[in-house]
Amino acid sequence: MLYFVGILRREDANAILKGKRVAVIGSEPSAIQFVPKLVQDPSIEVVQFHPRPVVVETAFSGVKWMFAHIPEVMHIYCNRILL
């Protein structure tokens, strides 16, 4: 059987955040539980960061040619990645 050897963290319910700047990395289920409570206090500034996934695809010579000669194709392709 495998055992977890990392560090478990729980929020301190008694922490005083009034007037503080709070950084939240990620917007997963744990963040969804406490961020709405934080933003209710106007003196707390919340900065949230969630990185986008990196999409790696190989570009074939035909695709490279289309990107170089037909700009709209690249715009459509880039917009598809960002959605």
Short mmCIF file of N, CA and C in Angstrom, two decimals:
data_model
loop_
_atom_site.label_atom_id
_atom_site.label_comp_id
_atom_site.label_asym_id
_atom_site.label_seq_id
_atom_site.Cartn_x
_atom_site.Cartn_y
_atom_site.Cartn_z
N MET A 1 0.84 -1.18 0.00
CA MET A 1 0.00 0.00 0.00
C MET A 1 0.89 1.25 0.00
N LEU A 2 0.52 2.24 -0.81
CA LEU A 2 1.28 3.49 -0.89
C LEU A 2 0.78 4.48 0.15
N TYR A 3 1.68 5.25 0.71
CA TYR A 3 1.33 6.26 1.69
C TYR A 3 1.74 7.63 1.18
N PHE A 4 0.90 8.62 1.43
CA PHE A 4 1.20 10.00 1.04
C PHE A 4 2.27 10.55 1.97
N VAL A 5 3.35 11.08 1.39
CA VAL A 5 4.44 11.61 2.20
C VAL A 5 4.58 13.12 2.05
N GLY A 6 3.65 13.75 1.35
CA GLY A 6 3.71 15.20 1.17
C GLY A 6 3.16 15.94 2.37
N ILE A 7 2.89 17.22 2.19
CA ILE A 7 2.38 18.07 3.26
C ILE A 7 0.94 18.43 2.95
N LEU A 8 0.04 18.17 3.87
CA LEU A 8 -1.36 18.56 3.72
C LEU A 8 -1.55 19.95 4.31
N ARG A 9 -2.24 20.82 3.59
CA ARG A 9 -2.49 22.18 4.08
C ARG A 9 -4.00 22.40 4.17
N ARG A 10 -4.40 23.04 5.20
CA ARG A 10 -5.79 23.46 5.34
C ARG A 10 -5.78 24.96 5.65
N GLU A 11 -6.82 25.64 5.17
CA GLU A 11 -6.86 27.08 5.44
C GLU A 11 -7.08 27.33 6.92
N ASP A 12 -6.51 28.40 7.38
CA ASP A 12 -6.66 28.80 8.77
C ASP A 12 -7.94 29.63 8.88
N ALA A 13 -8.94 29.08 9.51
CA ALA A 13 -10.23 29.77 9.61
C ALA A 13 -10.13 31.06 10.41
N ASN A 14 -9.09 31.20 11.22
CA ASN A 14 -8.92 32.40 12.05
C ASN A 14 -7.99 33.44 11.43
N ALA A 15 -7.55 33.20 10.20
CA ALA A 15 -6.62 34.13 9.55
C ALA A 15 -7.33 35.47 9.30
N ILE A 16 -6.63 36.56 9.55
CA ILE A 16 -7.18 37.90 9.33
C ILE A 16 -6.63 38.41 7.99
N LEU A 17 -7.52 38.52 7.01
CA LEU A 17 -7.11 38.91 5.66
C LEU A 17 -7.53 40.34 5.32
N LYS A 18 -8.15 41.04 6.22
CA LYS A 18 -8.63 42.40 5.96
C LYS A 18 -7.48 43.29 5.51
N GLY A 19 -7.64 43.95 4.36
CA GLY A 19 -6.63 44.84 3.82
C GLY A 19 -5.46 44.13 3.16
N LYS A 20 -5.53 42.82 3.01
CA LYS A 20 -4.43 42.04 2.42
C LYS A 20 -4.67 41.81 0.93
N ARG A 21 -3.61 41.45 0.25
CA ARG A 21 -3.69 41.06 -1.15
C ARG A 21 -3.50 39.55 -1.19
N VAL A 22 -4.48 38.83 -1.71
CA VAL A 22 -4.47 37.37 -1.69
C VAL A 22 -4.29 36.86 -3.11
N ALA A 23 -3.33 35.97 -3.31
CA ALA A 23 -3.11 35.35 -4.63
C ALA A 23 -3.67 33.94 -4.60
N VAL A 24 -4.45 33.60 -5.61
CA VAL A 24 -5.02 32.26 -5.74
C VAL A 24 -4.48 31.67 -7.02
N ILE A 25 -3.79 30.56 -6.90
CA ILE A 25 -3.24 29.89 -8.09
C ILE A 25 -4.15 28.73 -8.42
N GLY A 26 -4.76 28.81 -9.60
CA GLY A 26 -5.70 27.77 -10.02
C GLY A 26 -7.13 28.18 -9.68
N SER A 27 -8.06 27.57 -10.35
CA SER A 27 -9.47 27.86 -10.08
C SER A 27 -10.23 26.54 -9.98
N GLU A 28 -9.63 25.63 -9.31
CA GLU A 28 -10.21 24.30 -9.14
C GLU A 28 -11.25 24.33 -8.02
N PRO A 29 -11.85 23.19 -7.69
CA PRO A 29 -12.92 23.15 -6.69
C PRO A 29 -12.56 23.75 -5.34
N SER A 30 -11.32 23.62 -4.92
CA SER A 30 -10.97 24.20 -3.62
C SER A 30 -11.05 25.73 -3.66
N ALA A 31 -10.63 26.33 -4.76
CA ALA A 31 -10.70 27.79 -4.88
C ALA A 31 -12.15 28.27 -4.94
N ILE A 32 -12.99 27.49 -5.57
CA ILE A 32 -14.40 27.89 -5.71
C ILE A 32 -15.10 27.94 -4.36
N GLN A 33 -14.53 27.24 -3.38
CA GLN A 33 -15.14 27.23 -2.06
C GLN A 33 -14.84 28.50 -1.28
N PHE A 34 -13.65 29.08 -1.44
CA PHE A 34 -13.31 30.22 -0.59
C PHE A 34 -13.20 31.56 -1.30
N VAL A 35 -12.99 31.59 -2.61
CA VAL A 35 -12.86 32.87 -3.32
C VAL A 35 -14.13 33.72 -3.22
N PRO A 36 -15.33 33.15 -3.38
CA PRO A 36 -16.53 33.99 -3.23
C PRO A 36 -16.64 34.65 -1.85
N LYS A 37 -16.15 33.96 -0.81
CA LYS A 37 -16.19 34.55 0.53
C LYS A 37 -15.18 35.70 0.65
N LEU A 38 -14.03 35.55 -0.01
CA LEU A 38 -13.00 36.59 0.06
C LEU A 38 -13.46 37.88 -0.62
N VAL A 39 -14.08 37.76 -1.78
CA VAL A 39 -14.43 38.96 -2.55
C VAL A 39 -15.61 39.72 -1.96
N GLN A 40 -16.27 39.16 -0.96
CA GLN A 40 -17.35 39.90 -0.30
C GLN A 40 -16.80 41.07 0.51
N ASP A 41 -15.55 40.98 0.95
CA ASP A 41 -14.92 42.06 1.72
C ASP A 41 -14.18 42.97 0.74
N PRO A 42 -14.62 44.22 0.55
CA PRO A 42 -13.99 45.10 -0.44
C PRO A 42 -12.54 45.48 -0.10
N SER A 43 -12.10 45.25 1.13
CA SER A 43 -10.72 45.60 1.48
C SER A 43 -9.72 44.53 1.06
N ILE A 44 -10.21 43.36 0.65
CA ILE A 44 -9.33 42.27 0.23
C ILE A 44 -9.22 42.28 -1.28
N GLU A 45 -8.00 42.28 -1.79
CA GLU A 45 -7.77 42.23 -3.24
C GLU A 45 -7.38 40.80 -3.60
N VAL A 46 -8.15 40.18 -4.49
CA VAL A 46 -7.89 38.80 -4.90
C VAL A 46 -7.33 38.80 -6.31
N VAL A 47 -6.19 38.16 -6.48
CA VAL A 47 -5.57 37.99 -7.79
C VAL A 47 -5.57 36.49 -8.07
N GLN A 48 -6.24 36.10 -9.16
CA GLN A 48 -6.35 34.67 -9.45
C GLN A 48 -5.61 34.35 -10.73
N PHE A 49 -4.86 33.27 -10.70
CA PHE A 49 -4.07 32.85 -11.85
C PHE A 49 -4.37 31.40 -12.17
N HIS A 50 -4.70 31.15 -13.42
CA HIS A 50 -4.92 29.78 -13.88
C HIS A 50 -4.28 29.65 -15.26
N PRO A 51 -3.18 28.91 -15.36
CA PRO A 51 -2.50 28.80 -16.65
C PRO A 51 -3.32 28.02 -17.67
N ARG A 52 -3.22 28.43 -18.91
CA ARG A 52 -3.89 27.68 -19.98
C ARG A 52 -3.05 26.46 -20.33
N PRO A 53 -3.70 25.41 -20.77
CA PRO A 53 -2.93 24.23 -21.18
C PRO A 53 -2.11 24.53 -22.44
N VAL A 54 -0.97 23.92 -22.55
CA VAL A 54 -0.11 24.11 -23.71
C VAL A 54 -0.45 23.04 -24.74
N VAL A 55 -0.77 23.47 -25.94
CA VAL A 55 -1.11 22.53 -27.01
C VAL A 55 0.08 22.44 -27.95
N VAL A 56 0.61 21.24 -28.10
CA VAL A 56 1.75 21.04 -28.99
C VAL A 56 1.29 20.18 -30.16
N GLU A 57 1.40 20.73 -31.33
CA GLU A 57 1.04 19.99 -32.55
C GLU A 57 2.16 20.17 -33.57
N THR A 58 2.35 19.15 -34.37
CA THR A 58 3.36 19.27 -35.43
C THR A 58 2.72 19.94 -36.64
N ALA A 59 3.40 20.90 -37.19
CA ALA A 59 2.90 21.58 -38.39
C ALA A 59 3.54 20.96 -39.62
N PHE A 60 2.70 20.50 -40.53
CA PHE A 60 3.20 19.91 -41.77
C PHE A 60 3.53 21.02 -42.76
N SER A 61 4.28 20.70 -43.79
CA SER A 61 4.73 21.72 -44.74
C SER A 61 3.56 22.43 -45.41
N GLY A 62 2.47 21.72 -45.68
CA GLY A 62 1.29 22.35 -46.29
C GLY A 62 0.66 23.37 -45.35
N VAL A 63 0.61 23.02 -44.08
CA VAL A 63 0.05 23.94 -43.08
C VAL A 63 0.95 25.16 -42.94
N LYS A 64 2.25 24.96 -42.92
CA LYS A 64 3.20 26.08 -42.83
C LYS A 64 3.03 27.01 -44.02
N TRP A 65 2.84 26.45 -45.20
CA TRP A 65 2.65 27.26 -46.41
C TRP A 65 1.37 28.09 -46.29
N MET A 66 0.28 27.45 -45.82
CA MET A 66 -0.99 28.17 -45.67
C MET A 66 -0.85 29.31 -44.66
N PHE A 67 -0.16 29.06 -43.54
CA PHE A 67 0.04 30.11 -42.55
C PHE A 67 0.81 31.28 -43.14
N ALA A 68 1.81 30.98 -43.97
CA ALA A 68 2.66 32.03 -44.54
C ALA A 68 1.95 32.82 -45.63
N HIS A 69 1.04 32.17 -46.39
CA HIS A 69 0.44 32.82 -47.55
C HIS A 69 -1.03 33.20 -47.39
N ILE A 70 -1.72 32.63 -46.42
CA ILE A 70 -3.14 32.94 -46.20
C ILE A 70 -3.31 33.30 -44.72
N PRO A 71 -3.18 34.58 -44.37
CA PRO A 71 -3.21 34.98 -42.96
C PRO A 71 -4.48 34.57 -42.21
N GLU A 72 -5.62 34.54 -42.90
CA GLU A 72 -6.87 34.17 -42.23
C GLU A 72 -6.82 32.76 -41.65
N VAL A 73 -6.10 31.87 -42.32
CA VAL A 73 -6.00 30.49 -41.84
C VAL A 73 -5.32 30.47 -40.47
N MET A 74 -4.26 31.25 -40.32
CA MET A 74 -3.56 31.29 -39.02
C MET A 74 -4.46 31.91 -37.95
N HIS A 75 -5.21 32.95 -38.29
CA HIS A 75 -6.10 33.58 -37.31
C HIS A 75 -7.16 32.59 -36.83
N ILE A 76 -7.74 31.85 -37.76
CA ILE A 76 -8.75 30.84 -37.39
C ILE A 76 -8.13 29.77 -36.50
N TYR A 77 -6.93 29.33 -36.87
CA TYR A 77 -6.24 28.30 -36.10
C TYR A 77 -5.94 28.79 -34.68
N CYS A 78 -5.43 30.01 -34.55
CA CYS A 78 -5.10 30.55 -33.22
C CYS A 78 -6.36 30.74 -32.38
N ASN A 79 -7.44 31.21 -32.98
CA ASN A 79 -8.69 31.38 -32.24
C ASN A 79 -9.24 30.04 -31.78
N ARG A 80 -9.04 29.00 -32.56
CA ARG A 80 -9.51 27.66 -32.18
C ARG A 80 -8.78 27.20 -30.93
N ILE A 81 -7.49 27.49 -30.83
CA ILE A 81 -6.70 27.07 -29.67
C ILE A 81 -7.15 27.83 -28.42
N LEU A 82 -7.45 29.12 -28.57
CA LEU A 82 -7.79 29.95 -27.41
C LEU A 82 -9.19 29.71 -26.87
N LEU A 83 -10.05 29.06 -27.63
CA LEU A 83 -11.43 28.85 -27.16
C LEU A 83 -11.54 27.69 -26.24
#
